[in-house]
Coordinates of C-alpha atoms and ligand atoms in Angstrom, one line a residue:
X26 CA -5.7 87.6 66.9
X27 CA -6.3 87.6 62.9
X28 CA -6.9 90.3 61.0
X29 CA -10.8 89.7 59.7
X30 CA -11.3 92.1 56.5
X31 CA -8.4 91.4 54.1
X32 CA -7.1 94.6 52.5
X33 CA -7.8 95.0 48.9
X34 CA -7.4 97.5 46.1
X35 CA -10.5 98.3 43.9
X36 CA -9.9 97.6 40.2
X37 CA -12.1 98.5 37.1
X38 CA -13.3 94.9 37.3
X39 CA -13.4 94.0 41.1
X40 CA -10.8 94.4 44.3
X41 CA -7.8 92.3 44.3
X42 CA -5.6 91.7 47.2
X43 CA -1.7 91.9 47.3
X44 CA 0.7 89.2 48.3
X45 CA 4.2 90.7 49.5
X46 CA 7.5 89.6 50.5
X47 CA 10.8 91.1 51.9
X48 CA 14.2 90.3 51.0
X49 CA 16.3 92.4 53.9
X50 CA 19.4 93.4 53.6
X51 CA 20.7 94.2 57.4
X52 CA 24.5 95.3 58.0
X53 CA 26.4 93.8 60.9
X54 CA 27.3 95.9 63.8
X55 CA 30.8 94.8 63.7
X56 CA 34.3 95.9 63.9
X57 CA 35.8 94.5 61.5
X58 CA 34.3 93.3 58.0
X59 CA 33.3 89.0 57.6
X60 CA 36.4 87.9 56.4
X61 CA 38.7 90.5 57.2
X62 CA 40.5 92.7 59.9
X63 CA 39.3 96.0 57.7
X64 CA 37.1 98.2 59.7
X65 CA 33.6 99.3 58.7
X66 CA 33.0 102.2 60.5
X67 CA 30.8 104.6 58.8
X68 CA 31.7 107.7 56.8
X69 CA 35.7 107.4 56.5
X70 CA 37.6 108.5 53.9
X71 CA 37.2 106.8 50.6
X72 CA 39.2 103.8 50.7
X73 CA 40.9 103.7 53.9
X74 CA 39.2 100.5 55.1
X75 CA 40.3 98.4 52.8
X76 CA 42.1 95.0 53.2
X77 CA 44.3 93.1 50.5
X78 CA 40.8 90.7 50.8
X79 CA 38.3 93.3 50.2
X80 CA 40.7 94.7 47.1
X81 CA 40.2 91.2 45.9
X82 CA 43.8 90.7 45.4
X83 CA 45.0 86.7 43.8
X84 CA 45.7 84.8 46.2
X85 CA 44.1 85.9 49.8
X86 CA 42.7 83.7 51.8
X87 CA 39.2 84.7 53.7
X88 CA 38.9 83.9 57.0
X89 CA 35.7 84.4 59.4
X90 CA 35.4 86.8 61.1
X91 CA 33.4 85.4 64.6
X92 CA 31.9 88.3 66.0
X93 CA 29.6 88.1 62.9
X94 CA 29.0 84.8 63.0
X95 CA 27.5 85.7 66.1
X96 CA 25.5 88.4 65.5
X97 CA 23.6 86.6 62.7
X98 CA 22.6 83.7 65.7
X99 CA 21.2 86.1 67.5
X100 CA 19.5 87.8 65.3
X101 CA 18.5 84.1 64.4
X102 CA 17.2 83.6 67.6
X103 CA 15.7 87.1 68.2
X104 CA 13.6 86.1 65.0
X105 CA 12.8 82.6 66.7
X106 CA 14.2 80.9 63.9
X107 CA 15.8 77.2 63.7
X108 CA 19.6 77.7 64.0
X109 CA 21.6 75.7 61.4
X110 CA 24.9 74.2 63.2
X111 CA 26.0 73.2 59.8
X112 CA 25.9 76.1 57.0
X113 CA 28.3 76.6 53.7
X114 CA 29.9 79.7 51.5
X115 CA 28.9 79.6 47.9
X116 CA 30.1 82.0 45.2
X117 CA 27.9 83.8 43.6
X118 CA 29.4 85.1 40.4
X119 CA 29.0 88.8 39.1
X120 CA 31.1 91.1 37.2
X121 CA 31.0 94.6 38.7
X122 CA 33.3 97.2 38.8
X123 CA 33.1 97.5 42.5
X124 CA 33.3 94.0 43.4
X125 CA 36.8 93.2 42.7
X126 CA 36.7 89.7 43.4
X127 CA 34.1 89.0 40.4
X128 CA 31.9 87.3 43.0
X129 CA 30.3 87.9 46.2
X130 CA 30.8 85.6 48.7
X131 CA 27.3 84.4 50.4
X132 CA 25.4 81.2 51.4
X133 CA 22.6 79.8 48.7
X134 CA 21.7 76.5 49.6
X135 CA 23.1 76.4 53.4
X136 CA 22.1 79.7 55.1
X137 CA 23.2 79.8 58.7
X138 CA 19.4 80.3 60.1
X139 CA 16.4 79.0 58.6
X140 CA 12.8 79.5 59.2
X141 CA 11.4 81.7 62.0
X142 CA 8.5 84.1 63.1
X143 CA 7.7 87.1 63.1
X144 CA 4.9 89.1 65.3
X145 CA 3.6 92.3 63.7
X146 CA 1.0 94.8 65.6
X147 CA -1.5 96.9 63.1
X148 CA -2.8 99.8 63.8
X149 CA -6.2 98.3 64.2
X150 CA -5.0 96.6 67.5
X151 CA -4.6 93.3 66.0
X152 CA -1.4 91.5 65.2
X153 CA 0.1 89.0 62.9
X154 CA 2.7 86.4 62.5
X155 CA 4.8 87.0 59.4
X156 CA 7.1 83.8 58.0
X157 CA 11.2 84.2 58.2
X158 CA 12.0 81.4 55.3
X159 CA 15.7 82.3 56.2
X160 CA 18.3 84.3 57.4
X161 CA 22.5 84.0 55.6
X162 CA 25.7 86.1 55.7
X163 CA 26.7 87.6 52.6
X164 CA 29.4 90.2 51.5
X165 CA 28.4 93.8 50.9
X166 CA 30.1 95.4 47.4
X167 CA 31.9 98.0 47.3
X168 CA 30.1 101.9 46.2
X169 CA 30.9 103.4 42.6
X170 CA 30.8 107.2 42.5
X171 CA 29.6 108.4 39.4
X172 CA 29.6 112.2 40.6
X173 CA 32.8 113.0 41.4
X174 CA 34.7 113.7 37.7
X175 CA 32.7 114.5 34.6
X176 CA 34.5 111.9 32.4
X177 CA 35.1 108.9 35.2
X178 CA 33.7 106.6 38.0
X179 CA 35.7 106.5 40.8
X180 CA 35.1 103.3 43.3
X181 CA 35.1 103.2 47.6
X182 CA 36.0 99.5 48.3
X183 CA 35.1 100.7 52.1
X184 CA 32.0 98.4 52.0
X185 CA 33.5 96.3 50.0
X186 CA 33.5 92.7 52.6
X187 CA 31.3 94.2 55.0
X188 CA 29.0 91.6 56.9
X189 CA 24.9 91.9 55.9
X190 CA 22.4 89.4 57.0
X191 CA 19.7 88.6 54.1
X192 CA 16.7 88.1 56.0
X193 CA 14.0 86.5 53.4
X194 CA 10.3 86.7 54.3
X195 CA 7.4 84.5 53.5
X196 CA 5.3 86.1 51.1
X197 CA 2.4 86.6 54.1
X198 CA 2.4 90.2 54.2
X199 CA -1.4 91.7 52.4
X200 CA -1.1 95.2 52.5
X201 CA 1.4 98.3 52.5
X202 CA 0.8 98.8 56.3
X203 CA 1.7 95.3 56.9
X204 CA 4.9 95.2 54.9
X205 CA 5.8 98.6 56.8
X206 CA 5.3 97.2 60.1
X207 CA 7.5 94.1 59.3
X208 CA 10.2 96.3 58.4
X209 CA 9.6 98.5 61.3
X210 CA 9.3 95.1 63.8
X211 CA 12.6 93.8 62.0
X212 CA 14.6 97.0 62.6
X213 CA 13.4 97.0 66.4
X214 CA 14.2 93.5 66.9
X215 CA 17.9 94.1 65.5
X216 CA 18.3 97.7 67.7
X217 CA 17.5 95.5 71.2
X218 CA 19.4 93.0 70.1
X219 CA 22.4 95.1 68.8
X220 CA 23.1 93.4 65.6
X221 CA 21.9 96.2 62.8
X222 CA 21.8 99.7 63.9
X223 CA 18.8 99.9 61.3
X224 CA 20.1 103.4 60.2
X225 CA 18.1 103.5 56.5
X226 CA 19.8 106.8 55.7
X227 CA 23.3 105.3 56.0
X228 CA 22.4 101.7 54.0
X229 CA 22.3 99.7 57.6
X230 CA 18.9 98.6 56.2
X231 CA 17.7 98.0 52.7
X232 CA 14.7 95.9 51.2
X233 CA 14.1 94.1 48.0
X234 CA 10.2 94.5 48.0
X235 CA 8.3 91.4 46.0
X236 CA 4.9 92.0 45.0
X237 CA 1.9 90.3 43.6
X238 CA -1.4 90.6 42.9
X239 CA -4.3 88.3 43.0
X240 CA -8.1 88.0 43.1
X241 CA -9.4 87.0 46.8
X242 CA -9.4 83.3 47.0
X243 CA -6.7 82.5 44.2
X244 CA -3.1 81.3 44.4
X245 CA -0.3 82.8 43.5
X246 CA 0.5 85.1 40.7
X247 CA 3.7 86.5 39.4
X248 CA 5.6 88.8 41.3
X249 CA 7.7 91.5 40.6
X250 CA 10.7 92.5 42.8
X251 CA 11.2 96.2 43.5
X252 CA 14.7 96.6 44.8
X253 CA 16.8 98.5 47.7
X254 CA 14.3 100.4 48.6
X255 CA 15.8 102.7 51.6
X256 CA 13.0 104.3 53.9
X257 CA 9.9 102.4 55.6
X258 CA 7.9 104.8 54.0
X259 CA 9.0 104.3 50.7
X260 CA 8.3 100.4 51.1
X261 CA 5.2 101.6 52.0
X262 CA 4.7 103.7 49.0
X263 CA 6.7 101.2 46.7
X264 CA 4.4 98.1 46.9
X265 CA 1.0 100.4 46.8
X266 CA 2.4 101.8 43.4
X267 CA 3.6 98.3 42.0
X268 CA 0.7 96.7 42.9
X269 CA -1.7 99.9 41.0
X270 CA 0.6 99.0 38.1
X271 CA 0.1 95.7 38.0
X272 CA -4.1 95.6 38.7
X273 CA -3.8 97.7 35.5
X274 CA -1.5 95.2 33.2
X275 CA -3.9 92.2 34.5
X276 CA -7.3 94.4 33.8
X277 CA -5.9 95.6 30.2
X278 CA -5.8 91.7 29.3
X279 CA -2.0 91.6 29.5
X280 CA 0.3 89.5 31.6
X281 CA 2.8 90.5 34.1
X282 CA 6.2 89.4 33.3
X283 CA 8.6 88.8 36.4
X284 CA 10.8 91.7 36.7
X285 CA 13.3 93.5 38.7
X286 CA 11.8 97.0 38.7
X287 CA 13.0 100.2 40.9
X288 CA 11.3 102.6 43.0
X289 CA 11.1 106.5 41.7
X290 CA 10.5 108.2 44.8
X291 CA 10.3 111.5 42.9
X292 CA 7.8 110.2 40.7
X293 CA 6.0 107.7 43.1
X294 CA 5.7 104.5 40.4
X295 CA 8.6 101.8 39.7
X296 CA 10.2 101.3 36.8
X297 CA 11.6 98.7 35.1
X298 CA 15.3 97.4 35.9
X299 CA 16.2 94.3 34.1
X300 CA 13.4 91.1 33.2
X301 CA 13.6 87.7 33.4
X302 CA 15.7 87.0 30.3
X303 CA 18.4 89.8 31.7
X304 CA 18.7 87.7 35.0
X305 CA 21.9 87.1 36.0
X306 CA 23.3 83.2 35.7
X307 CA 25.1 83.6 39.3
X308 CA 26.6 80.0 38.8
X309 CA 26.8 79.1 42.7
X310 CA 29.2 77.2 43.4
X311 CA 30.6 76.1 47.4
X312 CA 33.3 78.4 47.8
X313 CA 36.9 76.6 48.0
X314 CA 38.9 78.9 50.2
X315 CA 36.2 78.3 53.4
X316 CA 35.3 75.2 55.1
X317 CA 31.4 74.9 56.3
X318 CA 30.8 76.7 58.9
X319 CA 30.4 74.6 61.3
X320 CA 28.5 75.8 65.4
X321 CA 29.1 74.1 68.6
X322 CA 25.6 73.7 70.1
X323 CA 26.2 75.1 73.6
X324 CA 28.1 78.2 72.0
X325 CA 24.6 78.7 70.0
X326 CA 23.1 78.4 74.1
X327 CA 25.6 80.8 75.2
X328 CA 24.3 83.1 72.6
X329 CA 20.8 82.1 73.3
X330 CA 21.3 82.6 77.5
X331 CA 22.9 86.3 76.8
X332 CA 19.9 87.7 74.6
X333 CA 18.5 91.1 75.4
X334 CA 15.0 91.0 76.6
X335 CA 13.2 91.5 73.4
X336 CA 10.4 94.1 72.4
X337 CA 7.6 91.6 72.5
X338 CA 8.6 90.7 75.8
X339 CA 9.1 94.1 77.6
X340 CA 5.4 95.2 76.1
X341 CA 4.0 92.3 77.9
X342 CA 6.0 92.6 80.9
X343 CA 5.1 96.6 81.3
X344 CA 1.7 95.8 80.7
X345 CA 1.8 92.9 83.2
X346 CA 3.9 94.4 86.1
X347 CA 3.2 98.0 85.5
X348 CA -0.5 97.7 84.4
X349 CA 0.2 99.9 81.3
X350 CA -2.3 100.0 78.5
X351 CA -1.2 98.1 75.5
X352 CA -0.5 101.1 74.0
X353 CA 1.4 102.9 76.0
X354 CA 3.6 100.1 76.5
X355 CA 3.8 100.0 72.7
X356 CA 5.2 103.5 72.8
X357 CA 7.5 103.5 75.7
X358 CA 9.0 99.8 74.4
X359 CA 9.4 101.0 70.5
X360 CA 13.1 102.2 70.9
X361 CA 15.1 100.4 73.9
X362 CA 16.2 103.9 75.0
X363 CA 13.0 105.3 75.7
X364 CA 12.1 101.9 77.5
X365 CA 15.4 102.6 79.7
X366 CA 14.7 105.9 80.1
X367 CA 11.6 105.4 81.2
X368 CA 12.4 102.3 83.7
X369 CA 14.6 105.0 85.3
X370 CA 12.0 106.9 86.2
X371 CA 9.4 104.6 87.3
X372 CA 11.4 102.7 89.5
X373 CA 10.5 102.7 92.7
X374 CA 7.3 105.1 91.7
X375 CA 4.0 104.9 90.1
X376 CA 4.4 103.4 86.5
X377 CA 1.5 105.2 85.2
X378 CA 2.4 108.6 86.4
X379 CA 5.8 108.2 85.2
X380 CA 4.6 106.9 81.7
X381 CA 1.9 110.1 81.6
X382 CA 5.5 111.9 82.0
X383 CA 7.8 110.4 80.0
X384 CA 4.8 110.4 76.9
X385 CA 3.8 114.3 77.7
X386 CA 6.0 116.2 78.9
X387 CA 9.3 114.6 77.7
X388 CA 8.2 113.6 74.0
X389 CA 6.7 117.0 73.5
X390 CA 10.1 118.6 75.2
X391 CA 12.0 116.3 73.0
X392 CA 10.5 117.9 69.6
X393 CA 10.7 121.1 70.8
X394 CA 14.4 121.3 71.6
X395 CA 14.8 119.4 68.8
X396 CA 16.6 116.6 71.2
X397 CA 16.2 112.6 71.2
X398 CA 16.1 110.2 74.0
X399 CA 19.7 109.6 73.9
X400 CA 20.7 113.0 74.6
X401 CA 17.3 114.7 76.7
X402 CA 16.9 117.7 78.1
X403 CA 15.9 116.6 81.2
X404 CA 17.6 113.1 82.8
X405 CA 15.6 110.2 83.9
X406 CA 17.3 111.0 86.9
X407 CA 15.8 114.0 87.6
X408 CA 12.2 113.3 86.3
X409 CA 11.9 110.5 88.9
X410 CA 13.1 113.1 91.5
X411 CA 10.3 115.7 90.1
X412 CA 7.6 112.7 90.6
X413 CA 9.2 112.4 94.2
X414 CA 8.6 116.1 95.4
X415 CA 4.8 115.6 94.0
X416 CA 4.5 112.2 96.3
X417 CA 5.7 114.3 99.0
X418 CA 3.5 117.0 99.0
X419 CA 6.5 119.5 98.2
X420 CA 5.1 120.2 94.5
X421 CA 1.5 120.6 93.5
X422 CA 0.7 118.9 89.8
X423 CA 0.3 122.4 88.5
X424 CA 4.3 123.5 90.6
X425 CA 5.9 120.5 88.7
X426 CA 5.1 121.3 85.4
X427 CA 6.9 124.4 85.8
X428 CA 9.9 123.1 87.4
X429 CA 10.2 120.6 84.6
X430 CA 9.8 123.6 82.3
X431 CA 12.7 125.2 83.9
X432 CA 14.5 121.8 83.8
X433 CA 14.3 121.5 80.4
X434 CA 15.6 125.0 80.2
X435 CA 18.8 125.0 82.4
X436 CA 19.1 121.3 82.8
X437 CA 18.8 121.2 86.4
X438 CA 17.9 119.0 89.4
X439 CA 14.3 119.8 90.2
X440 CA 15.7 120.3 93.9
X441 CA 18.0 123.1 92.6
X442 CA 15.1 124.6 91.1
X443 CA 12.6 124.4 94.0
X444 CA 15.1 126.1 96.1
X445 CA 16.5 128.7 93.8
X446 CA 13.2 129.9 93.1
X447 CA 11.2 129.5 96.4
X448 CA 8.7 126.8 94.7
X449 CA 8.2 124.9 97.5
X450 CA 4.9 123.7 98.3
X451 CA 2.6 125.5 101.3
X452 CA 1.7 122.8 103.9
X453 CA 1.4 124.8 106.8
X454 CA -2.2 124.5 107.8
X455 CA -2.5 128.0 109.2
X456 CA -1.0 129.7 106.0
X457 CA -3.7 128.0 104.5
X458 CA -6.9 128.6 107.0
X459 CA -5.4 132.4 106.8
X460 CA -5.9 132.4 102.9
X461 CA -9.3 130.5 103.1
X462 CA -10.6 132.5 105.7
X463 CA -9.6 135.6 103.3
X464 CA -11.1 134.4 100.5
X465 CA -14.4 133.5 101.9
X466 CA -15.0 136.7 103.4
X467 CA -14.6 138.5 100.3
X468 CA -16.8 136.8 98.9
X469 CA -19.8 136.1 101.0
X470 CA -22.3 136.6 98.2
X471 CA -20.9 133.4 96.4
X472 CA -20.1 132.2 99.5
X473 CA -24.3 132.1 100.4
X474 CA -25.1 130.7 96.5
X475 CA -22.9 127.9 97.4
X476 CA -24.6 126.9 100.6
X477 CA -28.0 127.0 98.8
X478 CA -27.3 124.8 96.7
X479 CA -24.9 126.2 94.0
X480 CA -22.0 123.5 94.7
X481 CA -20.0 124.0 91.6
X482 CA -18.5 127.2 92.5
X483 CA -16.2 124.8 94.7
X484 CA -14.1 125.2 92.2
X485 CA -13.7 128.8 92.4
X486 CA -13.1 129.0 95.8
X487 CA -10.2 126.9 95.2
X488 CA -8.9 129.3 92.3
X489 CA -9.1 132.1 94.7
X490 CA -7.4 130.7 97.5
X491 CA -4.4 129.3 95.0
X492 CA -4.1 132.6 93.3
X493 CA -3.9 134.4 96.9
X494 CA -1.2 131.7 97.3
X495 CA 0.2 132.3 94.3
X496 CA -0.5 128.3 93.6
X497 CA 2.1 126.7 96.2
X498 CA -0.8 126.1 98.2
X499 CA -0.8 122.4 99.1
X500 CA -3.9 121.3 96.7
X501 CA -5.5 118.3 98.8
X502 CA -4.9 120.5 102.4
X503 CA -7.0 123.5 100.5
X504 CA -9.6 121.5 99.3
X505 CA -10.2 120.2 103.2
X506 CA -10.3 123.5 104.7
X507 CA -12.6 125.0 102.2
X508 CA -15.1 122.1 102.6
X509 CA -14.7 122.4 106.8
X510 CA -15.5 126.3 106.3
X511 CA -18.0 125.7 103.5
X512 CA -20.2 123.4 105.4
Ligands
ADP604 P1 14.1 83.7 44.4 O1 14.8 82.6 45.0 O2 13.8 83.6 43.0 O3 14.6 85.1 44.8 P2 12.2 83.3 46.5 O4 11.2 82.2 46.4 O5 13.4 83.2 47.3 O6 12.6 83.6 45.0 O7 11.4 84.6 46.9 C1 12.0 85.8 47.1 C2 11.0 86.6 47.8 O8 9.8 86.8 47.0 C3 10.6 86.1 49.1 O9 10.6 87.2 50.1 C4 9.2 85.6 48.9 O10 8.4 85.8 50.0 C5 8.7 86.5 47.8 N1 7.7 85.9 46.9 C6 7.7 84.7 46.4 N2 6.6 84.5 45.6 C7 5.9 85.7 45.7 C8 4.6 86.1 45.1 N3 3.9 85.4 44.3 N4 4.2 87.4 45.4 C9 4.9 88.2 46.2 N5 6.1 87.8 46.8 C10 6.6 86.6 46.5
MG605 MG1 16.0 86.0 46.2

């Protein structure tokens, strides 16, 4: 499927369309950093994850680190893309305060994964394959903090050597949705696959957002590059508001200069960082201390044979095996928690009824206890056993949404609650014909409309006879007898 109307932007002078592309920058889930034993978990004290390597001290040697190595295949192969067996280190030379080494250690002209696909869904229903041009391993810096004295910066060399993959799009995304979604598709691929936790509050996940802007039919024009932007939304907001400004420079007769620019969130417009002429010279160079890095095929198999299964594939298979609509499976495969939550509960039961669950009455329990997925209020566990008493005919439909309600409460098995508060469903037959039978005769004058025709107050014979039973009255049984006495 193709998207058929492109999106555009109305100018003074006519629509334009927009031509974006995403430069990602995703940290490694890793233990330790790419080329040393430091450890990179988040939020320690300021610099006590430092190695003599990350400090940049003469004279250390790196050394690679393999678990990332790793992860940056599979993300590889997550994102289809070729696998390079033979990739090199470059330096790429900066001075910053908070990279002591005075260059960051990355791969230019040998990334470790080259081109690959992306599939994005739109909220139209239609989806779209976005370009990877590549994917290499790169150093993070370290962080200066500029708030902590009135007089001095202080540095944290604690991300200082930390593992992140640059994952560089194609320019093929056309509109703001579309360069949210490829985020969003990016982050999910790299949760299933465990390689980027994709937290965007902590860093995990940042994007350099390139944008350009063109009339419908015409090539290329300059771009601008709006960098680390931090939120989905804000790339979002970030290539809408470049792309205004732009439409505006081209309409006024003027030209638009390639630029790094940065996002004001506040403010909702970028602003200009550094041009073209203030580009660094990063003089590249292959790095000395590292030999290529060079991947045994059937390791890269290995890799390959232990993948996850992937997002793309789970919708398909829930809409396949468990006859899901496409969106449903869509919502219950978006995080890999929910999708094992819910296979919890539908195993062995009806996948629709447990997705009607799992989408109602857990998601709207979740956001009112103010709870996620990974910590519920009610277990999968225990919803499957809830869908269980209603196959059984212990729980009417109306029964078992207040025992989950009193699940979500206290936390309990449904069984506990059933018991504890004498829940259980009426099934004796006589109970039943007794409460029918009562009904009825209080009611003869309905009772003779109904018989002459008026056959929608059905329905309030059965809202009698539950309310005399105070609703444990087995639904399906009631219905039989009052259609036996009715007729
Ligand atoms: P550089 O090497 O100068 O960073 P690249 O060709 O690698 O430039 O492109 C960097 C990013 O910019 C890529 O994500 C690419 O898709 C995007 N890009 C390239 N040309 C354009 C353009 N005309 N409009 C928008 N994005 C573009
Ligand atoms: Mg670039």
């Amino acid at each position: 499927m193709s998207t058929t109307t492109t999106y555009t932007i109305e100018g003074r002078t006519g629509p334009w369309e927009l031509v974006i592309g995403l430069e990602v920058h995703a940290q490694v889930i890793s233990r330790a950093k790419l080329f040393s034993g430091a450890a990179t978990a988040f939020g320690a004290g300021p610099n006590t994850q430092v190695s003599f390597i990350d400090a940049g001290f003469p004279g250390m040697l790196p050394v690679i680190n393999r678990e990332c190595v790793a992860q940056a295949v599979r993300t590889g192969l997550g994102l289809k893309a070729q696998i390079n067996l033979w990739s090199r280190f470059d330096r790429k030379n900066y001075f910053y305060a908070d990279l002591p080494q005075g260059y960051q250690i990355s791969q230019y002209a040998h990334p470790i994964v080259g081109r690959g696909a992306v599939e994005i869904e739109l909220a139209d229903g239609t989806t779209k394959i976005i370009g990877i041009t590549r994917l290499h391993l790169e150093q993070d810096a370290g962080k200066s903090l500029h708030d902590q004295h009135p007089a001095k910066s202080f540095i944290d060399l604690n991300r200082s050597g930390v593992a992140l993959m640059e994952i560089v799009s194609e320019p093929d995304m056309r509109s703001p949705e579309e360069a949210g979604a490829y985020l969003a598709k990016l982050r999910q691929i790299m949760r299933y696959l465990g390689t980027c936790d994709g937290n965007m509050d902590e860093g995990s996940l940042r994007a350099d957002v390139n944008v350009s802007v063109r009339r419908p039919g015409e090539g290329y024009r300059t771009r601008c590059e709006v960098k680390n932007v931090n939120s989905i939304r804000f790339v979002m907001q970030a290539v809408e508001a470049e792309a205004r400004r732009q439409i505006e420079v081209w309409e006024e007769g003027g030209e638009v200069e390639q630029e790094t620019r940065l996002f004001d969130t506040v403010r909702g417009a970028t602003r200009s960082m550094r041009s073209k002429e203030e580009a660094h010279d990063y003089r590249y160079f292959p790095d000395p201390d590292l030999p290529p890095l060079v991947l045994d095929a059937a390791w890269v198999e290995e890799l390959r044979a232990g993948l996850p299964e992937l997002p793309d594939a789970r919708r398909a298979r829930y809409i396949r095996d468990f006859g899901l609509s496409p969106y449903d499976a869509q919502v219950l495969t978006a995080e890999k928690e929910t999708a094992l939550y819910y296979e919890t509960v539908a195993k062995g039961r009806d996948p629709k009824l447990a997705a009607n669950w799992v989408m109602g009455d857990l998601f709207a329990a979740l956001n009112r206890t103010k709870r996620t997925i990974e910590d519920p209020p009610v277990r999968a566990e225990h919803l499957g056993a809830l869908l269980d008493l209603m196959r059984d005919g212990t729980l009417s439909g109306k029964l078992a949404k207040e025992v989950f309600e009193a699940m979500v409460e206290s936390g309990k098995s449904p069984g506990a609650i059933v018991e504890e508060r004498g829940l259980r469903q009426v099934t004796d037959t006589g109970a039943i014909e007794r409460a029918v039978e009562a009904v009825l005769a209080a009611n003869a004058d309905k009772v003779a409309e109904y018989r002459a025709g008026k056959e929608k107050l059905f329905g309030f014979f059965v809202g009698q006879v539950m309310k005399a039973m105070q609703g444990k009255g087995n639904p399906a049984l009631v219905n039989e007898a009052l259609k036996r006495r009715l007729a």
